[in-house]
Coordinates of C-alpha atoms and ligand atoms in Angstrom, one line a residue:
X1 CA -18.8 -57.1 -50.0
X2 CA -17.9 -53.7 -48.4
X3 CA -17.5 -54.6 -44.4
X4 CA -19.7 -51.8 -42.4
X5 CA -19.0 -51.6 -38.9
X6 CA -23.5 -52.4 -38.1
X7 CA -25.2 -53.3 -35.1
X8 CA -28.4 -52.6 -33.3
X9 CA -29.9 -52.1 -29.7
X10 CA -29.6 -55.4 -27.8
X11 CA -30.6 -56.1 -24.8
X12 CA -28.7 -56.8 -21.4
X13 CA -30.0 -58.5 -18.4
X14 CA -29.1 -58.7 -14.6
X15 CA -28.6 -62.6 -15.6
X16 CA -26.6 -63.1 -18.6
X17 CA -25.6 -59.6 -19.1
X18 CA -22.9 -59.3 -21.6
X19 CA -23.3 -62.5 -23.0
X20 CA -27.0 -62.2 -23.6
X21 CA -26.5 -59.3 -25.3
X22 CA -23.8 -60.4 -27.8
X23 CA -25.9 -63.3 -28.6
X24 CA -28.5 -61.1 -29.7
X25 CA -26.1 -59.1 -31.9
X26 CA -25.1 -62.4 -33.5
X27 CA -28.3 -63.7 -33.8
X28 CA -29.2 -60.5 -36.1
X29 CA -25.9 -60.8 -38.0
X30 CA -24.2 -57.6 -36.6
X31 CA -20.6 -57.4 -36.0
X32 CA -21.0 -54.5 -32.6
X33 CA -24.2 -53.5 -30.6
X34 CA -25.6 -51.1 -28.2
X35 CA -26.9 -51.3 -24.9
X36 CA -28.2 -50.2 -21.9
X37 CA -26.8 -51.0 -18.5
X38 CA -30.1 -51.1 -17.0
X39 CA -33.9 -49.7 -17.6
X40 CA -33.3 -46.5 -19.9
X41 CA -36.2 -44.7 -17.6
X42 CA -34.9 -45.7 -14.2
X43 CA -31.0 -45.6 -12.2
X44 CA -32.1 -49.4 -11.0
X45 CA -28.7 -51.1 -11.8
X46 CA -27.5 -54.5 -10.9
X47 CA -23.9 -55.3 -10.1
X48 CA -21.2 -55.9 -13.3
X49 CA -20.1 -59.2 -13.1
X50 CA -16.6 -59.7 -13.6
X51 CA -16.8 -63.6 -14.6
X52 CA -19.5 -62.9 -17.6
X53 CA -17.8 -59.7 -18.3
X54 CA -14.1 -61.6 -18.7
X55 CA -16.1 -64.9 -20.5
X56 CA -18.0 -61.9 -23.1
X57 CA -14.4 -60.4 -23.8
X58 CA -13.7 -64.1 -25.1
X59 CA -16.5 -64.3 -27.3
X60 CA -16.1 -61.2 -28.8
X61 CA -12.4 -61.8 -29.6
X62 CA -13.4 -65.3 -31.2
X63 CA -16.2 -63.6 -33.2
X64 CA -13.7 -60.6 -34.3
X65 CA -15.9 -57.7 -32.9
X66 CA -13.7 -55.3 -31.9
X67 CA -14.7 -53.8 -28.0
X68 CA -13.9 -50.6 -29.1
X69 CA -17.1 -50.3 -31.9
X70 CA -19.6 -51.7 -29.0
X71 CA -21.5 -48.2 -27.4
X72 CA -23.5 -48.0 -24.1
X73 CA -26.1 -45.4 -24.2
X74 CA -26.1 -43.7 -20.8
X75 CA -29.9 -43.6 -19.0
X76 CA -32.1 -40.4 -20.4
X77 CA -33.2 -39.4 -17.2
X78 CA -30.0 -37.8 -16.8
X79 CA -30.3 -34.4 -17.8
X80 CA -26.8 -32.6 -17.3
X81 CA -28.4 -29.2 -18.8
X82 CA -31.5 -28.8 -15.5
X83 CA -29.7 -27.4 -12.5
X84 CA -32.2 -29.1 -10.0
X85 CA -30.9 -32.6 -11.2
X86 CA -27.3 -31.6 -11.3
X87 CA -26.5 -33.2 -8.1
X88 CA -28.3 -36.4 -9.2
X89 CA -27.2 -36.2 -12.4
X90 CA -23.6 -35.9 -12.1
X91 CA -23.5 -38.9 -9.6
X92 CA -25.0 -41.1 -11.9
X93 CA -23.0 -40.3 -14.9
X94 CA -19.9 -40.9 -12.5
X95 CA -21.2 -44.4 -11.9
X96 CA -22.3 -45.2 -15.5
X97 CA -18.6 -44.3 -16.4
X98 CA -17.6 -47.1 -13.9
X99 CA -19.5 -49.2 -15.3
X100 CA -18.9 -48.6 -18.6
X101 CA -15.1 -49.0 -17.8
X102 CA -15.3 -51.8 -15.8
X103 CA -17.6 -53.7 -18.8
X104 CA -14.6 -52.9 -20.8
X105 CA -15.7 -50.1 -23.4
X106 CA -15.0 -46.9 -24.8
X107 CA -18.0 -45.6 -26.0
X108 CA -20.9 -44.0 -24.1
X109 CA -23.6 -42.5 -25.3
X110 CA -25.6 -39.1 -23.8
X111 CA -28.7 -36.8 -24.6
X112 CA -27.1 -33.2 -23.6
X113 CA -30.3 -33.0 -21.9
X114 CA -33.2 -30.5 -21.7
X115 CA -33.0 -27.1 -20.3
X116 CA -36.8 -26.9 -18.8
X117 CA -37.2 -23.1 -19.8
X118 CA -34.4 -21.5 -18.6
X119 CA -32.7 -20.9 -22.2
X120 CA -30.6 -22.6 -24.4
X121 CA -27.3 -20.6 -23.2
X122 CA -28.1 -21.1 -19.5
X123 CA -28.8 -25.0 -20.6
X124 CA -25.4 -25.1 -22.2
X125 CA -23.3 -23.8 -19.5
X126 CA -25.1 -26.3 -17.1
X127 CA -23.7 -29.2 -19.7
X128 CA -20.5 -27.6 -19.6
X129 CA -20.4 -27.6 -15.7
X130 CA -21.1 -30.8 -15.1
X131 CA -18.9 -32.6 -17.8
X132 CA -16.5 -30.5 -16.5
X133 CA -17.1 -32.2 -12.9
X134 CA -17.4 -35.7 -14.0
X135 CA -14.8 -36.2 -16.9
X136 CA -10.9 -35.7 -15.8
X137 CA -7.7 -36.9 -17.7
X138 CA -7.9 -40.2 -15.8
X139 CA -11.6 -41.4 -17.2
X140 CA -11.2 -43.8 -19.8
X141 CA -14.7 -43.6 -21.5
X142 CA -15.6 -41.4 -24.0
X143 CA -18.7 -39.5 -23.6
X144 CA -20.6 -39.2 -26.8
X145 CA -23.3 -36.3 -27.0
X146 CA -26.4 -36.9 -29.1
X147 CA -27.5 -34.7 -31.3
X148 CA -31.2 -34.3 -30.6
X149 CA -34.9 -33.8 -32.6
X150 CA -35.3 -30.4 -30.5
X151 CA -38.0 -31.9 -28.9
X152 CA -39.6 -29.4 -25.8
X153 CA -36.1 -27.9 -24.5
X154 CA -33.5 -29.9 -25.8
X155 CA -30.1 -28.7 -26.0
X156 CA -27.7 -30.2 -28.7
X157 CA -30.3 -29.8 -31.6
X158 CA -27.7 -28.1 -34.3
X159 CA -24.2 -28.9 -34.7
X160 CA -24.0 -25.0 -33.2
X161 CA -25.2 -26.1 -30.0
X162 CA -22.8 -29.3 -29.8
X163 CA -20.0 -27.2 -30.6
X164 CA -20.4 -25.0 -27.9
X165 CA -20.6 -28.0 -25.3
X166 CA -17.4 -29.4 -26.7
X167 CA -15.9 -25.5 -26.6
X168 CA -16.4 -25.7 -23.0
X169 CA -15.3 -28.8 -21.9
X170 CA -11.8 -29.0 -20.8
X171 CA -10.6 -32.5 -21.9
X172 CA -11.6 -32.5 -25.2
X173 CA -10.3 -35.8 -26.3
X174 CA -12.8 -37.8 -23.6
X175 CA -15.7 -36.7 -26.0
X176 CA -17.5 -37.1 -29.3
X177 CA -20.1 -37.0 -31.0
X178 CA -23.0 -39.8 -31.7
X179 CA -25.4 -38.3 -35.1
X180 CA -29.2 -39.8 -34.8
X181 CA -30.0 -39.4 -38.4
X182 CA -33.4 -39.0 -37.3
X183 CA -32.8 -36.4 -34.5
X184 CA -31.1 -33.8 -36.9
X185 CA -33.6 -34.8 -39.8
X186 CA -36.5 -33.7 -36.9
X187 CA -33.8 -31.0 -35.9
X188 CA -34.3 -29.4 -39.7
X189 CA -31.4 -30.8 -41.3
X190 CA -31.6 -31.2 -45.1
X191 CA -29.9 -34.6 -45.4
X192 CA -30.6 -36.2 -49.3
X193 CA -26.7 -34.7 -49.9
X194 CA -25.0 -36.7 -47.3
X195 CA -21.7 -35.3 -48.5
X196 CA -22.9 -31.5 -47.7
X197 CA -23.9 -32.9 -44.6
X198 CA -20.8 -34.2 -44.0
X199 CA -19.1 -31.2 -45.0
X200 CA -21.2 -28.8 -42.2
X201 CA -20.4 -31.5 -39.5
X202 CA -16.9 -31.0 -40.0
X203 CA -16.9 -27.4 -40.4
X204 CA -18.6 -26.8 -37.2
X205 CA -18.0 -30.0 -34.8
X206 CA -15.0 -31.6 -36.6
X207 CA -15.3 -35.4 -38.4
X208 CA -13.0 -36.4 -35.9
X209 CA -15.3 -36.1 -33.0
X210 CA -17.8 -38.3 -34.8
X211 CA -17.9 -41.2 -32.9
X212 CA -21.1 -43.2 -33.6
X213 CA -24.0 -43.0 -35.7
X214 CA -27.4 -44.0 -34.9
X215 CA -29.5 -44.9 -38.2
X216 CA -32.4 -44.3 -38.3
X217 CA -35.5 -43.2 -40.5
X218 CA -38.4 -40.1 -39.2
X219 CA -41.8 -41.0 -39.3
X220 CA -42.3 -37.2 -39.4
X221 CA -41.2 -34.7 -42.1
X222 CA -38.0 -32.6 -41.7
X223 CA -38.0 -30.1 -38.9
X224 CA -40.9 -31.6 -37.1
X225 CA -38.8 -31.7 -34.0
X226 CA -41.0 -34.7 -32.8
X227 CA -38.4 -37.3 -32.3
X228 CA -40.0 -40.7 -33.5
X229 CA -37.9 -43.5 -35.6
X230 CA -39.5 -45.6 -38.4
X231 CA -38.0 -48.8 -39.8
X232 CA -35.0 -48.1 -42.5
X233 CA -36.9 -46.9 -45.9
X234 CA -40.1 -46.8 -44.4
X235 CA -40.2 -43.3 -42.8
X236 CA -39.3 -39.4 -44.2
X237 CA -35.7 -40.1 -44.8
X238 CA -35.5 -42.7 -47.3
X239 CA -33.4 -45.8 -47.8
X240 CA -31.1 -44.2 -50.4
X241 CA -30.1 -41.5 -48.0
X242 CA -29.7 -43.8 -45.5
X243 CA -27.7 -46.1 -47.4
X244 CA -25.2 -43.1 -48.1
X245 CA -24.9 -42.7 -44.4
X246 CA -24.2 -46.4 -44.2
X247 CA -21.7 -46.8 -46.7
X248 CA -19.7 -43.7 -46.6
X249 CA -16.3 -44.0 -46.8
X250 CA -15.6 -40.9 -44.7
X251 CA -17.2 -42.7 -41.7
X252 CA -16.1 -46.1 -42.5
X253 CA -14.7 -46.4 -39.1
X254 CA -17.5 -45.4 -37.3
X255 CA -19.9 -47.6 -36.2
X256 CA -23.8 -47.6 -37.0
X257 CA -26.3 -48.5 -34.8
X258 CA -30.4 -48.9 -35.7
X259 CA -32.7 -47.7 -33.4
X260 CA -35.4 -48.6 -34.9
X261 CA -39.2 -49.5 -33.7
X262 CA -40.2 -53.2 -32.8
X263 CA -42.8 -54.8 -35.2
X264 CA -46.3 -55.1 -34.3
X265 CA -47.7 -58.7 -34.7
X266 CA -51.0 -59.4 -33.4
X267 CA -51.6 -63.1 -31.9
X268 CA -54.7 -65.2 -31.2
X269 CA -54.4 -64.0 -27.7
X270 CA -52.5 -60.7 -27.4
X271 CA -50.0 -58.0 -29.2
X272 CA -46.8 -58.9 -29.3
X273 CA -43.3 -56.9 -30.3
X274 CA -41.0 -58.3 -32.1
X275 CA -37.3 -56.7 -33.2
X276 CA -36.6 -55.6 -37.2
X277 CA -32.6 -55.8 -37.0
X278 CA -32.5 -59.2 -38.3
X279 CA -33.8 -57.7 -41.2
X280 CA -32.9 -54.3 -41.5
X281 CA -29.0 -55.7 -41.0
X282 CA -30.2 -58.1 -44.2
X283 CA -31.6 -55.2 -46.0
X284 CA -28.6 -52.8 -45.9
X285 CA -26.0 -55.5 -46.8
X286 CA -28.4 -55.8 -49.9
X287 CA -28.2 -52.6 -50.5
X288 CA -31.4 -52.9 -51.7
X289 CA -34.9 -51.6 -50.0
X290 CA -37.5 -54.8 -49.1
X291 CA -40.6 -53.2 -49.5
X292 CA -42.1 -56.5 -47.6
X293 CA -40.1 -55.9 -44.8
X294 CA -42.4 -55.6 -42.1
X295 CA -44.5 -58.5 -43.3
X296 CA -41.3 -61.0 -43.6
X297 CA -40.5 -59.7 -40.1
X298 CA -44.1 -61.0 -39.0
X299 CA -43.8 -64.3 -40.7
X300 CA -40.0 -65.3 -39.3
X301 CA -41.4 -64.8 -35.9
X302 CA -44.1 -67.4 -35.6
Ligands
FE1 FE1 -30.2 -41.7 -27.8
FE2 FE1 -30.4 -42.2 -31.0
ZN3 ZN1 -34.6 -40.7 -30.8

């Protein structure tokens, strides 16, 4: 079997942070993860602990996942590209770094951010400022920009965009690139020749930037710039495509991270959420679409 670099979104508490996360991952059959240091919506962030931190390190070196595939995804209320927030901004990014660092990783991933009307050029340059204040020759995490649905005012929504933030930046080797197949399908991106796709990413941004990819299917048609992920063959993008993302051996070193939405399952009592990965993970290593996904996913989690 063809060995993909696959994980998901885990989770990571104040508690068993690292090592709750990395259970997660195993217990969906991933080999790397994602996670958020904290509440995606809110800078609330408990200390790193050094203990777990150093016992995770040991785990993952007995598993054999490499620290360098795992990705953080910085907190989306930073918004480098709004002027107003700069300040704020910038001092949190400067801590996430820390954090990242001090967790032990490489990777962390950003949304460019939004430039609330003032233009895309003027949203840009405010990007390009403030990586420009936080990142120096000394930072050892990469920041990884999104590319983005082009929901409201986002900035970053064509490799164009991206291009320019990278133009600007001054230490070019302390970023990359994270692709949401969803975000540039929304963007307008054709993407049922994955090769072509390839081809423009490396054209414009440069293969070598690319330094994660989030898989995920639309549950809107291309273009619609609305930003919503669906469950891996279920939405407008198509397992087959996705599968070419997935198995590509341009980006065989890159890992691939789902993003995709929680099932529904209703109980006697209440609604509750329960995560696909296990599945999904499955799925792709089948190589083959499950059309009862979503009802196998209800009946596993009695
Ligand atoms: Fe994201
Ligand atoms: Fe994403
Ligand atoms: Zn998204």
């Amino acid at each position: 079997m063809e060995k993909i670099i696959l994980g998901s979104h885990v989770s990571f508490n104040k508690n068993d942070q690292l090592i709750g996360s990395i259970k997660e991952a195993l217990s969906y059959g991933a080999n790397t993860f994602m996670f958020y240091t904290g509440a995606p919506q809110n800078t609330n962030r408990s200390p790193i602990d050094v203990e777990l931190t150093h016992l995770a390190h040991k785990i993952l070196k007995e598993e054999g996942i490499d620290p360098a595939h795992i990705i953080v995804h910085a907190p989306y209320i930073i918004n480098l590209a709004n002027r107003n927030h700069f300040d704020f901004s910038i001092r949190f990014l400067r801590e996430e770094i820390r954090r990242v660092e001090s967790l032990g990783f490489k990777n962390l991933v950003l949304h460019p951010g939004s430039h609330v009307g003032v233009g895309i050029e003027e949203g840009i340059s405010t990007i390009v400022s403030a990586l420009n204040a936080t990142v120096d020759s000394k930072t050892k995490v990469k920041i990884c920009i999104e590319t983005m649905a082009g929901k409201g005012t986002e900035c970053g929504k064509s490799f164009e965009e991206i291009r320019k933030i990278i133009d600007g930046v001054k230490e070019k080797d302390k970023i990359g690139v994270c692709l949401d197949t969803c975000h540039i399908f929304d963007a307008g991106y054709e993407l049922s020749d994955v090769d072509r796709i390839l081809d423009e990413f490396d054209r414009i941004i440069g293969l070598s930037y690319l330094s994660c990819i989030h898989i995920n299917d639309s549950k809107n048609s291309k273009g619609s710039h609305k930003d919503r992920h669906e469950n891996i063959g279920f939405g407008h993008i198509g397992f087959s495509t996705l599968l070419q993302f997935l198995y590509h051996p341009k980006l065989k070193d890159v890992p691939k991270i789902l993003e995709t939405p929680y099932v529904t399952k209703q109980n006697s009592d209440k609604k509750r959420l329960y995560p696909p990965y296990k599945f999904e993970i499955a799925m792709i290593q089948n190589k083959e679409w499950n059309s009862h996904l979503i009802e196998d996913i209800r009946t596993y989690y009695k």
